[in-house]
Short mmCIF file of C-alpha atoms and ligand atoms in Angstrom, two decimals:
data_model
loop_
_atom_site.label_atom_id
_atom_site.label_comp_id
_atom_site.label_asym_id
_atom_site.label_seq_id
_atom_site.Cartn_x
_atom_site.Cartn_y
_atom_site.Cartn_z
CA MET A 1 -27.26 7.79 41.67
CA SER A 2 -25.01 7.65 38.68
CA ARG A 3 -23.65 4.23 37.70
CA ILE A 4 -20.04 3.16 37.37
CA ALA A 5 -18.58 4.04 33.94
CA VAL A 6 -17.13 1.26 31.85
CA LEU A 7 -15.30 1.86 28.50
CA VAL A 8 -15.69 -0.38 25.60
CA PRO A 9 -12.97 0.90 23.28
CA GLY A 10 -13.43 -1.20 20.18
CA LYS A 11 -15.36 -4.04 18.69
CA ILE A 12 -16.48 -6.69 21.21
CA HIS A 13 -18.90 -9.59 21.44
CA GLU A 14 -22.50 -8.26 21.40
CA ARG A 15 -23.38 -10.11 24.59
CA VAL A 16 -20.72 -8.19 26.50
CA LEU A 17 -22.39 -4.86 25.55
CA ILE A 18 -25.92 -6.10 26.31
CA ARG A 19 -24.98 -7.41 29.79
CA LEU A 20 -22.65 -4.47 30.63
CA LYS A 21 -25.59 -2.06 29.97
CA GLU A 22 -27.62 -3.87 32.72
CA SER A 23 -25.20 -2.70 35.43
CA PHE A 24 -22.87 0.11 34.12
CA ASP A 25 -22.84 3.26 32.17
CA VAL A 26 -21.19 2.09 28.94
CA ILE A 27 -18.97 4.45 27.02
CA GLU A 28 -18.16 3.09 23.51
CA GLY A 29 -15.22 4.27 21.42
CA ASN A 30 -12.03 6.16 21.77
CA PRO A 31 -11.62 8.10 25.09
CA SER A 32 -9.67 10.81 23.19
CA ALA A 33 -12.99 11.97 21.90
CA LEU A 34 -14.24 12.50 25.44
CA GLY A 35 -13.69 15.46 27.69
CA ALA A 36 -11.43 15.10 30.78
CA GLU A 37 -14.36 14.93 33.13
CA ALA A 38 -15.84 11.91 31.29
CA VAL A 39 -12.50 10.14 31.02
CA GLY A 40 -11.88 10.61 34.70
CA LYS A 41 -15.05 8.74 35.59
CA ILE A 42 -14.14 5.63 33.67
CA ARG A 43 -13.33 2.88 36.22
CA GLY A 44 -13.59 -0.21 34.17
CA VAL A 45 -12.64 -1.38 30.62
CA ALA A 46 -14.00 -4.25 28.58
CA VAL A 47 -11.74 -5.03 25.58
CA SER A 48 -11.17 -7.54 22.86
CA GLY A 49 -7.69 -7.08 21.40
CA THR A 50 -5.24 -4.26 22.11
CA PHE A 51 -5.06 -2.11 25.28
CA ASP A 52 -1.55 -0.80 25.51
CA ALA A 53 0.38 1.28 28.03
CA ALA A 54 -0.72 4.61 26.49
CA ALA A 55 -4.41 3.64 26.68
CA ILE A 56 -3.98 2.58 30.28
CA ASP A 57 -2.27 5.88 31.12
CA SER A 58 -5.06 7.78 29.37
CA LEU A 59 -7.55 6.66 32.01
CA PRO A 60 -6.59 8.17 35.45
CA SER A 61 -9.39 6.31 37.38
CA VAL A 62 -9.39 2.89 35.78
CA GLU A 63 -9.37 -0.01 38.24
CA LEU A 64 -9.92 -3.15 36.17
CA ILE A 65 -9.31 -4.04 32.52
CA SER A 66 -11.50 -7.05 31.48
CA SER A 67 -10.01 -8.75 28.39
CA PHE A 68 -11.89 -11.04 26.01
CA GLY A 69 -10.06 -14.28 25.46
CA VAL A 70 -7.61 -16.40 27.54
CA GLY A 71 -4.66 -15.02 25.72
CA TYR A 72 -4.22 -11.44 26.89
CA ASP A 73 -1.06 -10.52 24.95
CA GLY A 74 -2.92 -7.43 23.56
CA VAL A 75 -3.17 -5.81 27.00
CA ASP A 76 -0.10 -4.51 28.73
CA ALA A 77 -0.72 -6.33 31.98
CA LYS A 78 2.75 -5.57 33.44
CA HIS A 79 2.23 -1.89 33.03
CA ALA A 80 -1.28 -2.21 34.54
CA ALA A 81 0.15 -4.06 37.47
CA SER A 82 2.75 -1.41 38.01
CA LYS A 83 -0.08 1.14 38.46
CA GLY A 84 -2.17 -1.30 40.71
CA ILE A 85 -4.65 -1.87 37.88
CA ILE A 86 -6.17 -5.28 37.47
CA VAL A 87 -6.36 -7.30 34.31
CA THR A 88 -8.62 -10.20 33.91
CA ASN A 89 -8.96 -12.77 31.12
CA THR A 90 -11.40 -15.71 30.20
CA PRO A 91 -9.59 -18.90 31.06
CA ASP A 92 -11.14 -22.41 31.26
CA VAL A 93 -14.55 -21.69 29.77
CA LEU A 94 -13.01 -22.24 26.23
CA ASN A 95 -10.73 -25.26 27.00
CA ASP A 96 -13.12 -27.81 25.55
CA GLU A 97 -13.79 -25.94 22.36
CA VAL A 98 -10.25 -25.13 21.59
CA ALA A 99 -9.11 -28.75 22.37
CA ASP A 100 -11.94 -30.06 20.13
CA THR A 101 -10.74 -27.72 17.33
CA ALA A 102 -7.17 -28.89 17.73
CA ILE A 103 -8.23 -32.55 17.25
CA GLY A 104 -10.44 -31.72 14.24
CA LEU A 105 -7.55 -29.68 12.74
CA LEU A 106 -5.18 -32.51 13.30
CA LEU A 107 -7.49 -35.06 11.62
CA ASN A 108 -8.17 -32.66 8.73
CA THR A 109 -4.50 -32.16 8.17
CA ILE A 110 -3.53 -35.83 8.33
CA ARG A 111 -6.51 -37.23 6.48
CA GLU A 112 -6.89 -34.30 4.04
CA PHE A 113 -10.70 -34.11 4.63
CA PRO A 114 -11.11 -30.38 3.37
CA ARG A 115 -9.24 -31.24 0.17
CA ALA A 116 -11.33 -34.44 -0.35
CA GLU A 117 -14.53 -32.35 0.03
CA ASN A 118 -13.37 -29.69 -2.41
CA TRP A 119 -12.46 -32.57 -4.85
CA LEU A 120 -16.04 -34.06 -4.44
CA ARG A 121 -17.70 -30.67 -4.86
CA ALA A 122 -15.66 -30.08 -7.95
CA GLY A 123 -17.51 -33.02 -9.45
CA ASN A 124 -14.52 -35.49 -9.56
CA TRP A 125 -16.21 -38.41 -7.85
CA LYS A 126 -19.06 -38.78 -10.29
CA LEU A 127 -16.47 -38.88 -13.04
CA GLY A 128 -15.73 -42.30 -11.73
CA GLN A 129 -12.54 -41.33 -9.92
CA ASN A 130 -11.48 -42.11 -6.40
CA TYR A 131 -9.86 -39.45 -4.10
CA PRO A 132 -6.19 -40.52 -3.64
CA LEU A 133 -5.34 -42.31 -0.40
CA SER A 134 -4.11 -39.89 2.24
CA ARG A 135 -0.34 -40.08 2.56
CA PHE A 136 -0.53 -39.97 6.31
CA SER A 137 -2.58 -41.60 9.14
CA LEU A 138 -2.93 -40.65 12.80
CA LYS A 139 -2.54 -44.31 13.70
CA GLY A 140 0.87 -45.05 15.40
CA ARG A 141 1.92 -41.42 15.65
CA HIS A 142 3.81 -39.82 18.46
CA VAL A 143 2.32 -36.47 19.36
CA GLY A 144 4.28 -33.73 21.12
CA ILE A 145 2.39 -30.95 22.79
CA TYR A 146 4.22 -27.67 23.11
CA GLY A 147 2.42 -26.15 26.14
CA LEU A 148 0.52 -28.46 28.62
CA GLY A 149 -1.50 -25.81 30.37
CA ARG A 150 -5.26 -25.71 30.69
CA ILE A 151 -5.91 -26.22 26.94
CA GLY A 152 -2.81 -28.41 26.24
CA GLN A 153 -3.99 -30.91 28.91
CA GLU A 154 -7.37 -31.04 27.38
CA ILE A 155 -5.89 -31.81 23.97
CA ALA A 156 -3.79 -34.55 25.54
CA LYS A 157 -6.83 -36.11 27.16
CA ARG A 158 -8.53 -36.19 23.88
CA LEU A 159 -5.58 -37.75 22.21
CA GLU A 160 -5.49 -40.77 24.57
CA PRO A 161 -8.41 -42.64 22.95
CA PHE A 162 -6.61 -42.26 19.64
CA LYS A 163 -3.92 -44.58 21.01
CA VAL A 164 -1.11 -42.24 19.96
CA LYS A 165 2.04 -41.84 22.03
CA ILE A 166 2.05 -38.42 23.85
CA SER A 167 4.81 -36.21 24.98
CA TYR A 168 5.11 -32.49 25.91
CA HIS A 169 7.49 -29.70 26.46
CA THR A 170 6.92 -26.86 29.05
CA ARG A 171 9.40 -24.99 31.30
CA THR A 172 7.84 -26.62 34.26
CA ARG A 173 7.39 -30.40 34.42
CA HIS A 174 4.09 -31.92 35.34
CA PRO A 175 5.12 -34.93 37.50
CA ASP A 176 1.60 -36.34 37.52
CA ALA A 177 1.03 -36.17 33.79
CA PRO A 178 1.24 -39.65 32.25
CA TYR A 179 3.15 -38.28 29.17
CA GLY A 180 6.91 -38.09 28.24
CA TYR A 181 8.47 -34.88 29.29
CA TYR A 182 11.14 -33.10 27.23
CA SER A 183 12.96 -30.10 28.80
CA SER A 184 13.65 -28.51 25.34
CA LEU A 185 11.41 -28.01 22.37
CA LYS A 186 14.17 -29.25 20.15
CA ASP A 187 14.35 -32.62 21.95
CA LEU A 188 10.59 -32.85 21.77
CA ALA A 189 10.66 -32.12 18.07
CA GLU A 190 13.29 -34.76 17.44
CA ALA A 191 11.34 -37.42 19.42
CA VAL A 192 7.99 -36.89 17.82
CA ASP A 193 6.41 -36.88 14.26
CA THR A 194 3.42 -34.57 15.23
CA LEU A 195 3.74 -31.22 17.07
CA ILE A 196 0.80 -29.29 18.48
CA SER A 197 1.60 -25.73 19.65
CA ILE A 198 -0.60 -24.24 22.42
CA VAL A 199 1.61 -21.77 24.12
CA PRO A 200 0.96 -18.13 24.81
CA LYS A 201 2.44 -15.11 22.94
CA THR A 202 5.42 -13.96 25.12
CA PRO A 203 8.87 -12.72 24.35
CA GLN A 204 10.14 -16.26 25.14
CA THR A 205 7.82 -18.08 22.50
CA HIS A 206 8.53 -15.65 19.50
CA LYS A 207 9.35 -17.71 16.35
CA THR A 208 10.34 -20.70 18.39
CA ILE A 209 8.87 -22.93 15.77
CA ASN A 210 11.82 -22.31 13.25
CA ALA A 211 13.72 -24.10 10.57
CA GLU A 212 15.61 -26.14 13.08
CA ILE A 213 12.51 -27.35 14.93
CA LEU A 214 10.76 -28.13 11.62
CA SER A 215 13.81 -30.08 10.42
CA ALA A 216 13.88 -32.05 13.58
CA LEU A 217 10.14 -32.97 13.07
CA GLY A 218 11.17 -34.62 9.84
CA PRO A 219 9.52 -35.47 6.44
CA ASP A 220 6.60 -37.29 7.90
CA GLY A 221 6.10 -34.44 10.43
CA VAL A 222 2.80 -32.75 11.02
CA PHE A 223 2.66 -29.40 12.68
CA ILE A 224 -0.54 -27.91 14.22
CA ASN A 225 -0.89 -24.46 15.69
CA VAL A 226 -3.96 -23.33 17.87
CA GLY A 227 -1.86 -21.11 20.17
CA ARG A 228 -0.57 -17.88 18.52
CA GLY A 229 0.96 -17.26 15.09
CA TRP A 230 3.66 -15.23 16.92
CA THR A 231 5.29 -18.48 17.89
CA VAL A 232 6.02 -19.50 14.26
CA ASP A 233 8.58 -18.38 11.70
CA GLU A 234 6.10 -18.50 8.80
CA ASP A 235 8.74 -18.14 6.17
CA ALA A 236 10.59 -21.26 7.60
CA LEU A 237 7.21 -23.07 7.91
CA ALA A 238 6.21 -22.39 4.22
CA GLN A 239 9.67 -23.39 3.04
CA ALA A 240 9.56 -26.64 5.08
CA LEU A 241 6.03 -27.56 3.67
CA LYS A 242 7.11 -26.74 0.12
CA SER A 243 10.41 -28.67 0.25
CA GLY A 244 9.12 -31.57 2.13
CA THR A 245 11.07 -30.92 5.24
CA ILE A 246 7.97 -31.63 7.00
CA GLY A 247 4.74 -33.24 5.53
CA ALA A 248 1.72 -31.07 6.40
CA ALA A 249 0.47 -28.32 8.75
CA GLY A 250 -2.81 -27.24 10.20
CA LEU A 251 -2.97 -23.62 11.36
CA ASP A 252 -5.68 -21.76 13.13
CA VAL A 253 -3.51 -18.76 13.95
CA PHE A 254 -1.17 -16.51 12.02
CA TYR A 255 1.62 -14.01 12.66
CA ASP A 256 -0.19 -10.97 11.25
CA GLU A 257 -3.93 -11.80 11.23
CA PRO A 258 -5.99 -11.63 9.21
CA ASN A 259 -3.20 -11.44 6.65
CA VAL A 260 -2.35 -15.12 5.79
CA PRO A 261 0.78 -15.00 3.62
CA THR A 262 0.28 -16.19 -0.09
CA ARG A 263 3.16 -18.67 0.39
CA LEU A 264 0.99 -20.60 2.93
CA LEU A 265 -2.25 -20.07 0.99
CA ASP A 266 -0.62 -21.65 -2.07
CA LEU A 267 0.37 -24.85 -0.48
CA PRO A 268 -1.87 -27.98 -0.75
CA ASN A 269 -0.43 -29.57 2.40
CA ALA A 270 -1.56 -26.71 4.74
CA VAL A 271 -5.02 -26.67 6.31
CA LEU A 272 -5.82 -23.02 7.21
CA LEU A 273 -8.60 -21.77 9.64
CA PRO A 274 -9.56 -18.20 10.39
CA HIS A 275 -8.76 -18.22 14.23
CA LEU A 276 -11.95 -19.92 15.15
CA ALA A 277 -10.77 -22.39 17.77
CA SER A 278 -13.17 -20.93 20.49
CA GLY A 279 -15.61 -19.80 17.85
CA SER A 280 -18.99 -21.52 18.78
CA VAL A 281 -22.05 -19.49 20.01
CA PRO A 282 -22.17 -21.28 23.41
CA THR A 283 -18.31 -20.83 24.06
CA ARG A 284 -18.17 -17.30 22.95
CA ASN A 285 -21.22 -16.45 25.07
CA ALA A 286 -19.46 -18.02 28.11
CA MET A 287 -16.41 -15.82 27.39
CA ALA A 288 -18.51 -12.81 27.09
CA ASP A 289 -20.25 -13.68 30.42
CA LEU A 290 -16.86 -13.91 32.18
CA VAL A 291 -15.77 -10.54 30.68
CA VAL A 292 -18.83 -8.93 32.37
CA ASP A 293 -18.81 -11.03 35.59
CA ASN A 294 -15.20 -9.93 36.32
CA LEU A 295 -16.36 -6.27 36.25
CA VAL A 296 -19.50 -6.98 38.25
CA GLU A 297 -17.69 -8.98 40.95
CA TRP A 298 -14.87 -6.33 41.22
CA PHE A 299 -17.28 -3.44 41.54
CA GLY A 300 -19.80 -5.26 43.61
CA LYS A 301 -17.59 -7.44 45.89
CA GLY A 302 -13.99 -6.14 45.44
CA LYS A 303 -12.70 -9.51 44.02
CA PRO A 304 -12.23 -10.22 40.34
CA LEU A 305 -13.02 -13.82 39.19
CA THR A 306 -10.04 -14.47 36.92
CA PRO A 307 -7.25 -12.06 37.30
CA VAL A 308 -4.11 -12.70 35.11
CA PRO A 309 -0.93 -13.71 36.98
CA GLU A 310 0.69 -10.30 36.51
CA THR A 311 -2.20 -8.68 38.35
CA PRO A 312 -1.71 -7.42 41.98
CA VAL A 313 -4.65 -9.24 43.60
CA GLU A 314 -5.13 -12.78 44.56
CA ALA A 315 -7.73 -14.95 42.80
P1 NAP B 1 -2.01 -21.70 30.17
O1 NAP B 1 -2.95 -22.63 30.98
O2 NAP B 1 -1.37 -20.55 30.79
O3 NAP B 1 -0.91 -22.72 29.48
C1 NAP B 1 0.12 -22.26 28.80
C2 NAP B 1 1.09 -23.34 28.69
O4 NAP B 1 2.25 -22.90 27.87
C3 NAP B 1 1.73 -23.91 30.07
O5 NAP B 1 1.90 -25.26 30.01
C4 NAP B 1 3.11 -23.19 30.08
O6 NAP B 1 4.02 -24.01 30.85
C5 NAP B 1 3.52 -23.28 28.56
N1 NAP B 1 4.49 -22.22 28.21
C6 NAP B 1 4.47 -20.91 28.40
N2 NAP B 1 5.61 -20.32 28.00
C7 NAP B 1 6.33 -21.31 27.59
C8 NAP B 1 7.71 -21.36 27.01
N3 NAP B 1 8.43 -20.30 26.89
N4 NAP B 1 8.27 -22.56 26.75
C9 NAP B 1 7.46 -23.66 26.89
N5 NAP B 1 6.32 -23.71 27.40
C10 NAP B 1 5.77 -22.57 27.66
O7 NAP B 1 -2.75 -21.25 28.82
P2 NAP B 1 -3.99 -21.86 28.10
O8 NAP B 1 -5.32 -21.52 28.72
O9 NAP B 1 -3.69 -23.35 27.88
O10 NAP B 1 -3.89 -21.11 26.69
C11 NAP B 1 -2.74 -21.14 25.97
C12 NAP B 1 -2.72 -20.09 24.78
O11 NAP B 1 -3.54 -20.60 23.70
C13 NAP B 1 -3.37 -18.70 25.09
O12 NAP B 1 -2.36 -17.85 25.81
C14 NAP B 1 -3.69 -18.28 23.75
O13 NAP B 1 -2.64 -17.49 23.19
C15 NAP B 1 -3.89 -19.56 22.94
N6 NAP B 1 -5.28 -19.70 22.57
C16 NAP B 1 -5.69 -19.66 21.34
C17 NAP B 1 -7.05 -19.89 20.96
C18 NAP B 1 -7.48 -19.83 19.50
O14 NAP B 1 -8.54 -19.40 19.31
N7 NAP B 1 -6.68 -20.37 18.58
C19 NAP B 1 -7.95 -19.93 21.94
C20 NAP B 1 -7.60 -19.98 23.19
C21 NAP B 1 -6.20 -19.76 23.54
P3 NAP B 1 5.37 -23.42 31.59
O15 NAP B 1 4.90 -22.02 32.12
O16 NAP B 1 5.64 -24.31 32.64
O17 NAP B 1 6.42 -23.28 30.53
C1 8YV B 2 -10.51 -15.65 20.80
C2 8YV B 2 -8.22 -16.62 21.66
O1 8YV B 2 -10.71 -15.95 19.29
O2 8YV B 2 -8.89 -16.82 23.91
C3 8YV B 2 -8.03 -16.55 23.13
O3 8YV B 2 -6.79 -16.39 23.48
O4 8YV B 2 -7.38 -16.43 20.94
C4 8YV B 2 -9.59 -16.89 21.17
O5 8YV B 2 -10.34 -17.59 22.05
C5 8YV B 2 -10.02 -14.28 20.92
O6 8YV B 2 -9.40 -14.04 22.11
C6 8YV B 2 -11.22 -13.40 20.62
O7 8YV B 2 -10.82 -12.40 19.82
#
């Protein structure tokens, strides 16, 4: 008996391919290179990155699109839902890794550890010099978290032992959260001196970190982004860092990855990482497993494990 066909349209974690091949007929590459009969057999997709409306429409028999990553902004989930097609993502299994990265990036940005290491490697220490004292300290800061979802909550929990004050902005208040709530991002930015962004890429979050918000954060302000580059007006951020409108920034994500603007690369007060917040072997393996397990569960038991909110089935 022939097995169910699953399309892998582009590059994906190797473990996804290995595990998929245990249960499915895996078709790799662009479906436009396949004949109509082969395309018609594809019932599942495993994708890392983009799968737009046209790609969805090109597969007449597709039932489930399993997306690698918790952010599924590359997949047109609304369009899929309108056709009764399920989209799944990989929530929760990466919360700890991403929250740990946010804390590491925050400390690197505030205490300048990457710059200090470069200074040591350049031979300055043995010349009898001392690395300059960092301008900023985490001690006594008021940290605002923009997005208190699965990952934002883990970031907040990790911040508690640092004895900083913690506040947040989301559209929906979390009455049980022991942190200050601000119903607007502007009010949050005015109240805090440190802002961590961990919101998804949506039409509502586009360039919401703009000149006004950065100015509200102030000259001692530190901005950290582990959410999506889409959320930031990078021109305004580079200008704010250069002019001293804010003090420093730590960024794991960028507007047009992997293109990091020169105006950010040139700044000494920006710590820049290549979108690696979930990038450890164990966490990426767990994400890969969840991509495959969603397909296995759907085709085996008729119930996906982690459908996205737009999708027309209950979790
Ligand atoms: P989540 O559980 O869905 O949480 C999202 C949070 O953002 C919620 O608190 C939500 O609250 C808030 N939010 C959404 N839209 C908002 C808006 N317009 N204004 C204010 N708050 C808004 O998602 P998650 O699992 O924590 O992941 C968050 C995002 O992090 C992902 O979507 C992904 O883009 C990014 N991410 C990045 C990496 C990386 O490698 N750097 C890794 C993992 C995830 P309300 O709905 O109440 O507003
Ligand atoms: C991944 C992420 O790096 O989960 C997300 O939303 O941004 C990261 O964990 C990405 O999805 C893999 O390409």
